[in-house]
């Protein structure tokens, strides 16, 4: 199907109207343009959402246009009308600017509205009026034509799924002309919604004092700073649903500024740093400091790579009135290939009380990592007695320390396995019964560890890699948060879990590596379990 114009017009969209035949419409398409009718260039391809489809693309000036069907179409399809159209002038949406109200009416409402957006702006769409029990389907497209997000909005169903009168989007990823597609079905009534944009609940001013940390994410020795007095170059503040001040003057852990965070409430709020162009690719751990404010703070941390793959979710707590460093190893992040998004989200224990984050950085390969140099079995045999060696208290090293018991259940556990070992002469071979079934457990009634900053252990994933959930318990029976971990196959990986990640347990009387939903019966290995 092609259209030929007498003179080359300027256009940036085509409408495929098959509303006379609501089933036999073109399901997938490729839109192409040509100056001579011979050599065509594709400008848009995708999947139609209905019988009346408007396709937007970068502005074109061409005499010929054709639409080709792709795979997945019905054996017969039809088009009642094909309309070539030019985009209207963008709506002026400014940061913290006035509300723009959009209205319209028709029997079948399908309308495209353009607006000029700036990278980092947070869009807020709010339903002002809509016919009773009729939902607006709103889609927003990036300047390159990709779908940025969609949502059904209504003033009638505020509590059902994503039916809501308000939509706070993630910050815009780029500067350019965005497109809003509005669709709803009604006989005569008018819809209306407001559109505003801002920089989040609290705009981030530029620090007036000279920062200690450069905001450029270049390696300083062995670190890549992501936040130090300011976000690194090419990193964006994507925080939402709360108040976030990235130039907070006090308290600070180092330098001249920290991030002050106030979630809206439990499960509602997220401090988010995001980059599209500069992910951290070479790292062994992610480190940051958190100050719990006057009341202490609880939150869930996760990371995401540039492909959109998430790490496990890690529940953390920061004690009140003190700075605590959190060290999250690459293995705890499921060995993400890079770091492109960092997220501190409200969980069920979060409140609106303000806490603080500072000195967020990735420690790179070859730097001051937590990996000790393995020694040969002939020169190093860890003592099984839980006395401090320098700054360490050994819990398992070739054998369980005195006073510690093997409380493991539902699986096979060999505490004298000879190969592989990380150091010394033996390791623990672990084979769970299956998913959710099995636990390697070390327990003491007489010798809990009371003086520690972190718990450290090594895991070898065996032939297939291993997934498990770790938690600790003190002598009063209080448990730490549950931390999902994964160990790569055929290599030893050290896990470092700070006291803060263990909810600052007063002592360590039980350590538990339990099967979770991703666990299998394949054997993996644990060694060199100690506190520092």
Short mmCIF file of C-alpha atoms in Angstrom, two decimals:
data_model
loop_
_atom_site.label_atom_id
_atom_site.label_comp_id
_atom_site.label_asym_id
_atom_site.label_seq_id
_atom_site.Cartn_x
_atom_site.Cartn_y
_atom_site.Cartn_z
CA UNK A 1 0.00 0.00 0.00
CA UNK A 2 1.56 3.31 -1.04
CA UNK A 3 0.67 6.99 -1.38
CA UNK A 4 2.12 9.35 -3.97
CA UNK A 5 2.05 13.14 -3.57
CA UNK A 6 2.33 15.61 -6.42
CA UNK A 7 4.70 17.79 -4.39
CA UNK A 8 6.86 16.50 -1.50
CA UNK A 9 5.05 17.58 1.69
CA UNK A 10 6.46 17.79 5.21
CA UNK A 11 4.87 15.26 7.54
CA UNK A 12 5.64 13.26 10.66
CA UNK A 13 2.74 10.86 10.98
CA UNK A 14 0.34 8.56 9.23
CA UNK A 15 -3.10 7.40 10.36
CA UNK A 16 -4.34 3.92 9.40
CA UNK A 17 -8.13 3.93 9.84
CA UNK A 18 -9.92 0.58 9.63
CA UNK A 19 -12.77 1.39 12.02
CA UNK A 20 -15.27 0.02 9.50
CA UNK A 21 -13.77 -3.43 10.14
CA UNK A 22 -12.66 -3.56 13.78
CA UNK A 23 -11.01 -7.00 13.53
CA UNK A 24 -9.28 -7.08 10.16
CA UNK A 25 -6.87 -4.23 10.77
CA UNK A 26 -3.14 -4.19 10.11
CA UNK A 27 -1.57 -5.73 13.20
CA UNK A 28 2.08 -4.94 12.44
CA UNK A 29 3.59 -2.56 9.95
CA UNK A 30 6.67 -0.91 8.47
CA UNK A 31 6.29 2.70 7.26
CA UNK A 32 8.71 3.73 4.49
CA UNK A 33 9.30 6.96 2.53
CA UNK A 34 10.93 7.69 -0.82
CA UNK A 35 11.82 10.70 -2.92
CA UNK A 36 11.62 8.84 -6.25
CA UNK A 37 9.29 5.91 -5.65
CA UNK A 38 12.16 3.43 -6.10
CA UNK A 39 14.48 3.70 -3.12
CA UNK A 40 12.60 3.56 0.19
CA UNK A 41 13.77 4.18 3.74
CA UNK A 42 12.02 2.83 6.82
CA UNK A 43 10.95 5.56 9.27
CA UNK A 44 8.76 3.57 11.68
CA UNK A 45 7.74 0.00 12.41
CA UNK A 46 5.74 -1.58 15.17
CA UNK A 47 2.54 -3.22 16.30
CA UNK A 48 -0.87 -1.56 16.00
CA UNK A 49 -2.99 -1.15 19.12
CA UNK A 50 -6.34 -1.00 17.35
CA UNK A 51 -8.28 -0.31 14.19
CA UNK A 52 -7.50 3.40 14.28
CA UNK A 53 -3.72 3.69 14.52
CA UNK A 54 -1.68 6.88 14.35
CA UNK A 55 2.02 6.30 13.74
CA UNK A 56 4.49 9.06 14.56
CA UNK A 57 8.09 9.38 13.39
CA UNK A 58 10.78 11.99 12.80
CA UNK A 59 9.69 14.77 10.40
CA UNK A 60 10.01 13.78 6.73
CA UNK A 61 9.79 15.60 3.39
CA UNK A 62 9.09 13.01 0.71
CA UNK A 63 6.84 12.46 -2.30
CA UNK A 64 6.11 8.77 -1.73
CA UNK A 65 5.03 6.84 1.34
CA UNK A 66 4.21 3.16 1.67
CA UNK A 67 3.08 0.89 4.51
CA UNK A 68 4.16 -2.76 4.41
CA UNK A 69 2.56 -5.51 6.51
CA UNK A 70 4.90 -7.50 8.74
CA UNK A 71 4.48 -10.93 10.33
CA UNK A 72 1.53 -11.58 12.63
CA UNK A 73 -1.20 -10.05 10.49
CA UNK A 74 -4.51 -11.80 9.78
CA UNK A 75 -4.86 -13.48 6.40
CA UNK A 76 -7.06 -10.60 5.29
CA UNK A 77 -6.80 -7.01 6.49
CA UNK A 78 -8.20 -3.71 5.33
CA UNK A 79 -7.70 0.03 5.59
CA UNK A 80 -10.65 2.38 5.24
CA UNK A 81 -8.58 5.56 5.15
CA UNK A 82 -4.91 6.46 5.24
CA UNK A 83 -4.11 10.00 6.30
CA UNK A 84 -0.72 11.66 6.22
CA UNK A 85 -0.43 14.36 8.86
CA UNK A 86 1.90 16.94 10.32
CA UNK A 87 2.39 17.38 14.02
CA UNK A 88 0.86 20.38 15.77
CA UNK A 89 3.01 22.95 17.56
CA UNK A 90 4.31 21.61 20.86
CA UNK A 91 2.59 22.60 24.07
CA UNK A 92 4.99 24.72 26.18
CA UNK A 93 5.62 22.62 29.29
CA UNK A 94 8.20 24.34 31.50
CA UNK A 95 9.97 23.17 34.64
CA UNK A 96 7.78 24.17 37.59
CA UNK A 97 5.67 26.01 35.05
CA UNK A 98 1.94 26.64 34.96
CA UNK A 99 -0.54 23.84 34.45
CA UNK A 100 -1.50 23.13 30.85
CA UNK A 101 -5.08 21.90 30.55
CA UNK A 102 -6.02 19.79 27.54
CA UNK A 103 -9.61 19.07 26.52
CA UNK A 104 -11.34 17.34 23.65
CA UNK A 105 -14.47 15.53 22.56
CA UNK A 106 -15.60 13.13 19.84
CA UNK A 107 -17.51 9.82 19.61
CA UNK A 108 -14.21 7.92 19.52
CA UNK A 109 -11.50 10.08 20.99
CA UNK A 110 -8.08 9.58 19.45
CA UNK A 111 -5.82 12.56 19.61
CA UNK A 112 -2.11 13.29 19.51
CA UNK A 113 -0.72 16.20 21.49
CA UNK A 114 2.90 17.30 21.36
CA UNK A 115 4.95 19.00 24.05
CA UNK A 116 8.53 20.14 24.46
CA UNK A 117 10.27 18.23 27.23
CA UNK A 118 13.63 18.66 28.92
CA UNK A 119 15.81 15.88 30.26
CA UNK A 120 15.14 15.28 33.95
CA UNK A 121 11.65 16.81 34.01
CA UNK A 122 9.07 14.85 36.00
CA UNK A 123 5.70 14.79 34.26
CA UNK A 124 2.48 14.89 36.25
CA UNK A 125 -0.76 14.11 34.42
CA UNK A 126 -3.97 14.58 36.38
CA UNK A 127 -7.52 13.80 35.28
CA UNK A 128 -9.74 16.86 35.66
CA UNK A 129 -12.90 15.50 34.08
CA UNK A 130 -13.97 12.41 32.21
CA UNK A 131 -17.30 10.70 31.56
CA UNK A 132 -18.42 8.43 34.37
CA UNK A 133 -16.94 4.93 34.10
CA UNK A 134 -14.87 5.85 31.04
CA UNK A 135 -11.10 5.57 31.20
CA UNK A 136 -8.60 7.58 29.23
CA UNK A 137 -5.83 5.50 27.69
CA UNK A 138 -2.78 7.75 27.54
CA UNK A 139 0.50 6.84 25.87
CA UNK A 140 3.60 9.03 25.83
CA UNK A 141 6.24 8.64 23.11
CA UNK A 142 9.88 9.73 23.16
CA UNK A 143 11.26 12.10 20.48
CA UNK A 144 12.59 9.07 18.56
CA UNK A 145 9.11 7.51 18.45
CA UNK A 146 9.67 4.85 21.12
CA UNK A 147 6.92 4.30 23.68
CA UNK A 148 7.98 5.87 26.99
CA UNK A 149 4.98 4.80 29.06
CA UNK A 150 1.25 4.23 29.06
CA UNK A 151 -1.54 4.27 31.59
CA UNK A 152 -5.30 4.10 31.87
CA UNK A 153 -6.48 7.10 33.87
CA UNK A 154 -9.87 7.75 35.36
CA UNK A 155 -11.62 9.88 37.94
CA UNK A 156 -13.97 6.95 38.58
CA UNK A 157 -11.66 4.09 39.63
CA UNK A 158 -8.92 5.61 41.79
CA UNK A 159 -8.30 2.40 43.73
CA UNK A 160 -8.25 -0.23 40.98
CA UNK A 161 -4.88 -1.34 39.61
CA UNK A 162 -3.37 1.54 37.64
CA UNK A 163 -6.69 3.30 37.17
CA UNK A 164 -5.91 6.58 38.86
CA UNK A 165 -6.54 10.25 38.40
CA UNK A 166 -2.83 11.04 38.79
CA UNK A 167 0.25 9.80 36.98
CA UNK A 168 3.76 10.80 38.05
CA UNK A 169 6.11 9.51 35.37
CA UNK A 170 9.81 8.76 35.63
CA UNK A 171 11.94 11.77 34.67
CA UNK A 172 12.27 12.39 30.94
CA UNK A 173 15.39 10.70 29.50
CA UNK A 174 16.16 13.35 26.87
CA UNK A 175 15.32 16.81 25.58
CA UNK A 176 13.00 17.05 22.57
CA UNK A 177 9.42 16.94 21.36
CA UNK A 178 7.32 14.26 23.05
CA UNK A 179 3.94 13.00 21.95
CA UNK A 180 0.86 12.25 24.05
CA UNK A 181 -1.70 9.86 22.58
CA UNK A 182 -5.16 10.13 24.16
CA UNK A 183 -7.88 7.56 23.48
CA UNK A 184 -11.25 6.79 25.01
CA UNK A 185 -14.64 5.68 23.81
CA UNK A 186 -17.70 7.75 24.60
CA UNK A 187 -20.66 9.14 22.70
CA UNK A 188 -20.48 12.85 23.39
CA UNK A 189 -18.72 13.84 26.58
CA UNK A 190 -15.58 15.87 27.02
CA UNK A 191 -12.36 14.70 28.62
CA UNK A 192 -9.86 17.00 30.29
CA UNK A 193 -6.55 16.49 32.01
CA UNK A 194 -3.82 18.75 33.29
CA UNK A 195 -0.15 18.40 32.42
CA UNK A 196 2.65 19.83 34.52
CA UNK A 197 6.35 19.15 34.68
CA UNK A 198 8.84 19.72 37.44
CA UNK A 199 12.23 18.53 38.64
CA UNK A 200 10.83 16.38 41.41
CA UNK A 201 9.42 17.33 44.77
CA UNK A 202 12.44 19.49 45.53
CA UNK A 203 14.51 21.03 42.75
CA UNK A 204 18.23 20.43 43.17
CA UNK A 205 20.18 23.70 43.33
CA UNK A 206 23.78 23.92 42.24
CA UNK A 207 26.11 23.78 45.26
CA UNK A 208 27.66 27.17 45.92
CA UNK A 209 30.70 25.87 47.77
CA UNK A 210 33.57 24.10 46.09
CA UNK A 211 32.84 20.37 46.15
CA UNK A 212 35.38 17.95 47.52
CA UNK A 213 34.41 15.26 45.01
CA UNK A 214 34.45 15.90 41.30
CA UNK A 215 31.01 15.24 39.78
CA UNK A 216 32.64 13.59 36.77
CA UNK A 217 32.50 9.78 37.07
CA UNK A 218 36.16 9.17 36.37
CA UNK A 219 38.22 6.78 38.43
CA UNK A 220 39.85 8.37 41.46
CA UNK A 221 42.48 5.77 42.24
CA UNK A 222 40.22 2.75 42.36
CA UNK A 223 36.79 4.38 42.80
CA UNK A 224 34.12 5.75 40.50
CA UNK A 225 32.12 8.38 42.38
CA UNK A 226 28.44 8.48 41.41
CA UNK A 227 27.37 10.96 44.06
CA UNK A 228 29.82 13.14 45.96
CA UNK A 229 28.46 16.64 46.69
CA UNK A 230 26.64 16.35 43.35
CA UNK A 231 25.61 13.67 40.89
CA UNK A 232 28.32 12.62 38.47
CA UNK A 233 28.18 13.86 34.91
CA UNK A 234 25.52 12.05 32.82
CA UNK A 235 23.78 10.69 35.92
CA UNK A 236 20.20 11.92 36.45
CA UNK A 237 18.04 12.36 39.52
CA UNK A 238 15.06 10.10 38.76
CA UNK A 239 13.69 10.21 42.31
CA UNK A 240 9.93 10.29 42.77
CA UNK A 241 7.17 10.40 45.38
CA UNK A 242 8.91 12.20 48.21
CA UNK A 243 11.29 15.07 48.90
CA UNK A 244 14.90 14.78 47.74
CA UNK A 245 17.53 17.48 48.29
CA UNK A 246 20.80 16.63 46.56
CA UNK A 247 22.53 19.67 48.05
CA UNK A 248 21.78 19.11 51.72
CA UNK A 249 24.36 20.87 53.89
CA UNK A 250 24.09 18.89 57.15
CA UNK A 251 24.74 16.21 58.09
CA UNK A 252 27.36 15.16 55.54
CA UNK A 253 29.65 12.16 55.67
CA UNK A 254 32.36 13.73 53.54
CA UNK A 255 32.65 16.86 51.42
CA UNK A 256 30.09 19.67 51.51
CA UNK A 257 26.75 18.06 50.68
CA UNK A 258 24.67 14.92 51.07
CA UNK A 259 21.26 13.76 49.83
CA UNK A 260 18.34 14.38 52.20
CA UNK A 261 15.58 11.81 51.60
CA UNK A 262 11.98 11.93 52.84
CA UNK A 263 9.70 9.24 51.44
CA UNK A 264 5.98 9.96 51.26
CA UNK A 265 5.21 6.93 53.43
CA UNK A 266 5.69 3.16 53.61
CA UNK A 267 5.93 1.63 50.10
CA UNK A 268 5.76 5.13 48.57
CA UNK A 269 8.94 6.82 47.42
CA UNK A 270 12.24 6.19 45.68
CA UNK A 271 15.64 7.87 45.61
CA UNK A 272 16.84 6.91 42.14
CA UNK A 273 20.04 7.72 40.22
CA UNK A 274 20.00 6.81 36.52
CA UNK A 275 22.39 7.08 33.58
CA UNK A 276 21.75 6.37 29.91
CA UNK A 277 25.26 7.08 28.65
CA UNK A 278 27.78 6.32 31.37
CA UNK A 279 27.13 3.03 33.23
CA UNK A 280 29.87 1.73 35.52
CA UNK A 281 31.30 -1.40 33.91
CA UNK A 282 34.34 -2.24 36.05
CA UNK A 283 33.51 -2.76 39.72
CA UNK A 284 33.75 -5.26 42.56
CA UNK A 285 31.38 -3.57 44.98
CA UNK A 286 29.02 -0.65 45.37
CA UNK A 287 29.48 1.40 48.51
CA UNK A 288 27.49 4.21 50.08
CA UNK A 289 26.93 5.81 53.45
CA UNK A 290 23.51 6.33 55.06
CA UNK A 291 22.58 8.35 58.15
CA UNK A 292 19.31 7.29 59.73
CA UNK A 293 18.34 10.78 60.84
CA UNK A 294 16.61 11.27 64.16
CA UNK A 295 14.55 8.06 64.00
CA UNK A 296 16.55 5.60 61.92
CA UNK A 297 15.62 4.57 58.39
CA UNK A 298 14.52 1.43 56.57
CA UNK A 299 14.62 1.05 52.79
CA UNK A 300 15.10 -1.49 50.01
CA UNK A 301 18.08 -1.18 47.68
CA UNK A 302 18.49 -2.59 44.19
CA UNK A 303 20.54 -1.83 41.09
CA UNK A 304 19.86 -2.20 37.39
CA UNK A 305 22.13 -2.55 34.38
CA UNK A 306 21.80 -0.79 31.03
CA UNK A 307 19.74 -3.69 29.65
CA UNK A 308 17.11 -3.27 32.36
CA UNK A 309 18.10 -6.37 34.38
CA UNK A 310 17.56 -5.90 38.12
CA UNK A 311 19.66 -7.13 41.00
CA UNK A 312 17.98 -8.83 43.96
CA UNK A 313 16.12 -6.51 46.32
CA UNK A 314 18.04 -5.99 49.58
CA UNK A 315 16.26 -4.68 52.69
CA UNK A 316 18.52 -2.37 54.71
CA UNK A 317 18.29 -0.27 57.87
CA UNK A 318 20.40 2.74 58.87
CA UNK A 319 20.67 3.46 62.61
CA UNK A 320 19.64 6.87 63.96
CA UNK A 321 22.09 9.75 64.39
CA UNK A 322 25.13 8.02 62.91
CA UNK A 323 26.70 7.47 59.51
CA UNK A 324 26.93 3.80 58.48
CA UNK A 325 28.70 2.46 55.39
CA UNK A 326 26.97 -0.18 53.29
CA UNK A 327 29.13 -2.46 51.12
CA UNK A 328 27.25 -4.45 48.48
CA UNK A 329 29.42 -6.81 46.46
CA UNK A 330 29.04 -7.56 42.78
CA UNK A 331 27.96 -11.09 43.69
CA UNK A 332 25.18 -9.70 45.88
CA UNK A 333 24.02 -7.74 42.82
CA UNK A 334 23.84 -10.98 40.82
CA UNK A 335 27.02 -9.97 38.96
CA UNK A 336 25.27 -7.26 36.95
CA UNK A 337 27.36 -6.50 33.88
CA UNK A 338 27.23 -2.78 34.67
CA UNK A 339 25.52 -0.27 36.95
CA UNK A 340 23.11 2.09 35.18
CA UNK A 341 20.48 2.66 37.88
CA UNK A 342 20.65 2.75 41.68
CA UNK A 343 17.45 2.73 43.70
CA UNK A 344 16.74 3.25 47.41
CA UNK A 345 12.99 2.56 47.70
CA UNK A 346 10.49 2.81 50.53
CA UNK A 347 9.43 -0.55 51.94
CA UNK A 348 6.86 -1.58 54.52
CA UNK A 349 9.02 -0.33 57.40
CA UNK A 350 9.79 3.06 55.85
CA UNK A 351 8.39 6.32 57.19
CA UNK A 352 8.38 9.93 56.04
CA UNK A 353 11.18 10.83 58.48
CA UNK A 354 14.23 12.31 56.77
CA UNK A 355 17.42 10.30 56.37
CA UNK A 356 20.59 10.98 54.41
CA UNK A 357 22.76 9.31 51.76
CA UNK A 358 26.31 10.30 50.84
CA UNK A 359 29.48 9.23 49.04
CA UNK A 360 27.97 6.74 46.60
CA UNK A 361 30.68 5.05 44.57
CA UNK A 362 31.73 1.86 42.85
CA UNK A 363 35.01 0.26 43.91
CA UNK A 364 36.73 -0.99 40.82
CA UNK A 365 38.74 -4.08 39.95
CA UNK A 366 42.28 -3.83 41.14
CA UNK A 367 41.37 -1.49 44.00
CA UNK A 368 40.98 -1.85 47.76
CA UNK A 369 38.70 -4.82 47.50
CA UNK A 370 37.67 -7.06 50.35
CA UNK A 371 39.27 -10.10 48.72
CA UNK A 372 42.12 -11.55 50.82
CA UNK A 373 45.03 -13.31 49.17
CA UNK A 374 44.42 -17.08 49.45
CA UNK A 375 47.22 -18.96 51.15
CA UNK A 376 48.19 -22.54 50.53
CA UNK A 377 46.89 -25.32 52.80
CA UNK A 378 50.46 -26.02 53.91
CA UNK A 379 50.94 -22.55 55.40
CA UNK A 380 47.48 -21.63 56.65
CA UNK A 381 45.07 -23.75 58.62
CA UNK A 382 42.44 -21.54 60.29
CA UNK A 383 41.93 -22.36 63.94
CA UNK A 384 38.43 -23.56 64.81
CA UNK A 385 38.48 -21.56 68.05
CA UNK A 386 36.43 -18.32 67.78
CA UNK A 387 39.13 -16.01 69.08
CA UNK A 388 40.02 -12.82 67.27
CA UNK A 389 42.94 -13.12 64.85
CA UNK A 390 43.91 -9.49 64.38
CA UNK A 391 40.43 -8.13 63.74
CA UNK A 392 38.75 -11.41 62.77
CA UNK A 393 36.71 -13.97 64.66
CA UNK A 394 36.64 -17.28 62.79
CA UNK A 395 33.34 -19.19 62.84
CA UNK A 396 34.16 -21.80 60.19
CA UNK A 397 37.69 -22.48 58.95
CA UNK A 398 38.31 -26.20 58.21
CA UNK A 399 35.88 -26.91 61.07
CA UNK A 400 33.26 -25.15 63.13
CA UNK A 401 34.63 -23.01 65.94
CA UNK A 402 34.34 -24.24 69.51
CA UNK A 403 30.86 -23.65 70.87
CA UNK A 404 29.24 -23.57 67.42
CA UNK A 405 26.92 -26.37 66.26
CA UNK A 406 25.87 -27.68 62.85
CA UNK A 407 22.09 -27.17 62.83
CA UNK A 408 21.69 -27.75 59.08
CA UNK A 409 18.54 -29.47 57.85
CA UNK A 410 16.86 -30.89 54.74
CA UNK A 411 19.81 -31.58 52.48
CA UNK A 412 23.36 -32.95 52.48
CA UNK A 413 26.07 -31.00 54.30
CA UNK A 414 29.72 -32.09 54.48
CA UNK A 415 31.76 -29.85 56.79
CA UNK A 416 34.99 -31.66 55.92
CA UNK A 417 34.90 -31.39 52.14
CA UNK A 418 38.43 -31.43 50.70
CA UNK A 419 37.87 -29.90 47.25
CA UNK A 420 37.37 -27.18 46.31
CA UNK A 421 38.57 -25.10 49.26
CA UNK A 422 39.10 -21.36 49.42
CA UNK A 423 41.78 -21.53 52.11
CA UNK A 424 43.00 -24.17 54.52
CA UNK A 425 42.20 -27.87 54.08
CA UNK A 426 38.40 -28.10 54.08
CA UNK A 427 35.20 -26.35 53.07
CA UNK A 428 31.48 -27.02 53.52
CA UNK A 429 29.76 -28.87 50.64
CA UNK A 430 26.06 -27.96 50.50
CA UNK A 431 23.30 -29.74 48.56
CA UNK A 432 19.77 -28.54 49.26
CA UNK A 433 16.88 -30.93 48.71
CA UNK A 434 15.39 -28.47 46.21
CA UNK A 435 13.85 -25.01 45.89
CA UNK A 436 12.62 -23.69 49.26
CA UNK A 437 13.87 -26.89 50.92
CA UNK A 438 17.14 -26.90 52.84
CA UNK A 439 19.26 -24.83 55.20
CA UNK A 440 22.96 -24.69 56.10
CA UNK A 441 22.81 -23.41 59.68
CA UNK A 442 25.53 -22.63 62.23
CA UNK A 443 24.26 -22.00 65.78
CA UNK A 444 25.86 -21.19 69.14
CA UNK A 445 24.34 -20.99 72.61
CA UNK A 446 27.55 -20.14 74.44
CA UNK A 447 29.81 -18.12 72.12
CA UNK A 448 27.89 -15.42 70.20
CA UNK A 449 30.10 -12.85 68.46
CA UNK A 450 29.51 -9.47 70.09
CA UNK A 451 32.21 -7.27 68.57
CA UNK A 452 31.96 -7.04 64.79
CA UNK A 453 31.56 -4.59 61.91
CA UNK A 454 30.85 -7.10 59.16
CA UNK A 455 30.31 -10.79 58.45
CA UNK A 456 32.35 -12.28 55.60
CA UNK A 457 32.29 -15.63 53.87
CA UNK A 458 33.28 -17.21 50.57
CA UNK A 459 31.00 -19.22 48.29
CA UNK A 460 31.90 -21.38 45.28
CA UNK A 461 28.88 -21.89 43.02
CA UNK A 462 29.86 -25.39 41.96
CA UNK A 463 29.30 -26.52 38.40
CA UNK A 464 26.00 -24.68 37.92
CA UNK A 465 26.11 -21.63 40.19
CA UNK A 466 24.09 -21.29 43.38
CA UNK A 467 21.23 -19.16 44.70
CA UNK A 468 20.29 -18.92 48.36
CA UNK A 469 18.94 -16.57 51.03
CA UNK A 470 21.12 -15.51 53.94
CA UNK A 471 20.10 -14.20 57.33
CA UNK A 472 21.56 -13.99 60.83
CA UNK A 473 20.04 -14.11 64.29
CA UNK A 474 21.21 -12.85 67.66
CA UNK A 475 21.10 -14.66 70.99
CA UNK A 476 17.66 -13.19 71.74
CA UNK A 477 16.19 -14.71 68.58
CA UNK A 478 15.94 -11.44 66.63
CA UNK A 479 16.55 -12.00 62.91
CA UNK A 480 18.24 -9.77 60.36
CA UNK A 481 16.61 -8.98 57.02
CA UNK A 482 16.65 -11.80 54.47
CA UNK A 483 19.21 -11.21 51.72
CA UNK A 484 18.96 -13.10 48.42
CA UNK A 485 22.40 -13.96 47.03
CA UNK A 486 23.85 -15.78 44.02
CA UNK A 487 27.30 -17.30 43.59
CA UNK A 488 28.73 -17.78 40.07
CA UNK A 489 29.76 -21.23 38.88
CA UNK A 490 33.31 -22.55 39.17
CA UNK A 491 34.78 -19.64 41.11
CA UNK A 492 35.12 -18.50 44.72
CA UNK A 493 33.32 -15.23 45.51
CA UNK A 494 33.53 -13.33 48.78
CA UNK A 495 30.36 -11.88 50.32
CA UNK A 496 30.67 -8.96 52.73
CA UNK A 497 27.57 -8.17 54.82
CA UNK A 498 27.89 -5.14 57.07
CA UNK A 499 26.46 -4.83 60.55
CA UNK A 500 24.01 -2.23 59.23
CA UNK A 501 22.76 -4.70 56.61
CA UNK A 502 22.09 -7.09 59.48
CA UNK A 503 19.95 -4.43 61.19
CA UNK A 504 22.80 -3.84 63.64
CA UNK A 505 22.17 -7.09 65.49
CA UNK A 506 23.66 -6.89 68.99
CA UNK A 507 25.47 -10.19 68.46
CA UNK A 508 25.67 -13.11 66.04
CA UNK A 509 24.41 -16.43 67.40
CA UNK A 510 23.02 -18.06 64.26
CA UNK A 511 24.00 -17.93 60.58
CA UNK A 512 21.67 -19.38 57.97
CA UNK A 513 22.09 -20.04 54.23
CA UNK A 514 18.61 -21.22 53.13
CA UNK A 515 17.18 -22.52 49.87
CA UNK A 516 14.96 -20.05 48.04
CA UNK A 517 12.82 -20.28 44.91
CA UNK A 518 15.88 -20.22 42.63
CA UNK A 519 17.82 -22.87 44.55
CA UNK A 520 18.47 -26.36 43.17
CA UNK A 521 19.95 -29.58 44.55
CA UNK A 522 23.28 -28.92 42.81
CA UNK A 523 26.23 -28.83 45.20
CA UNK A 524 27.93 -25.57 46.12
CA UNK A 525 30.57 -24.75 48.74
CA UNK A 526 31.05 -22.34 51.67
CA UNK A 527 34.37 -21.51 53.34
CA UNK A 528 36.20 -19.06 55.58
CA UNK A 529 33.21 -17.73 57.55
CA UNK A 530 34.32 -15.00 59.94
CA UNK A 531 33.50 -11.59 61.38
CA UNK A 532 35.61 -8.44 61.31
#
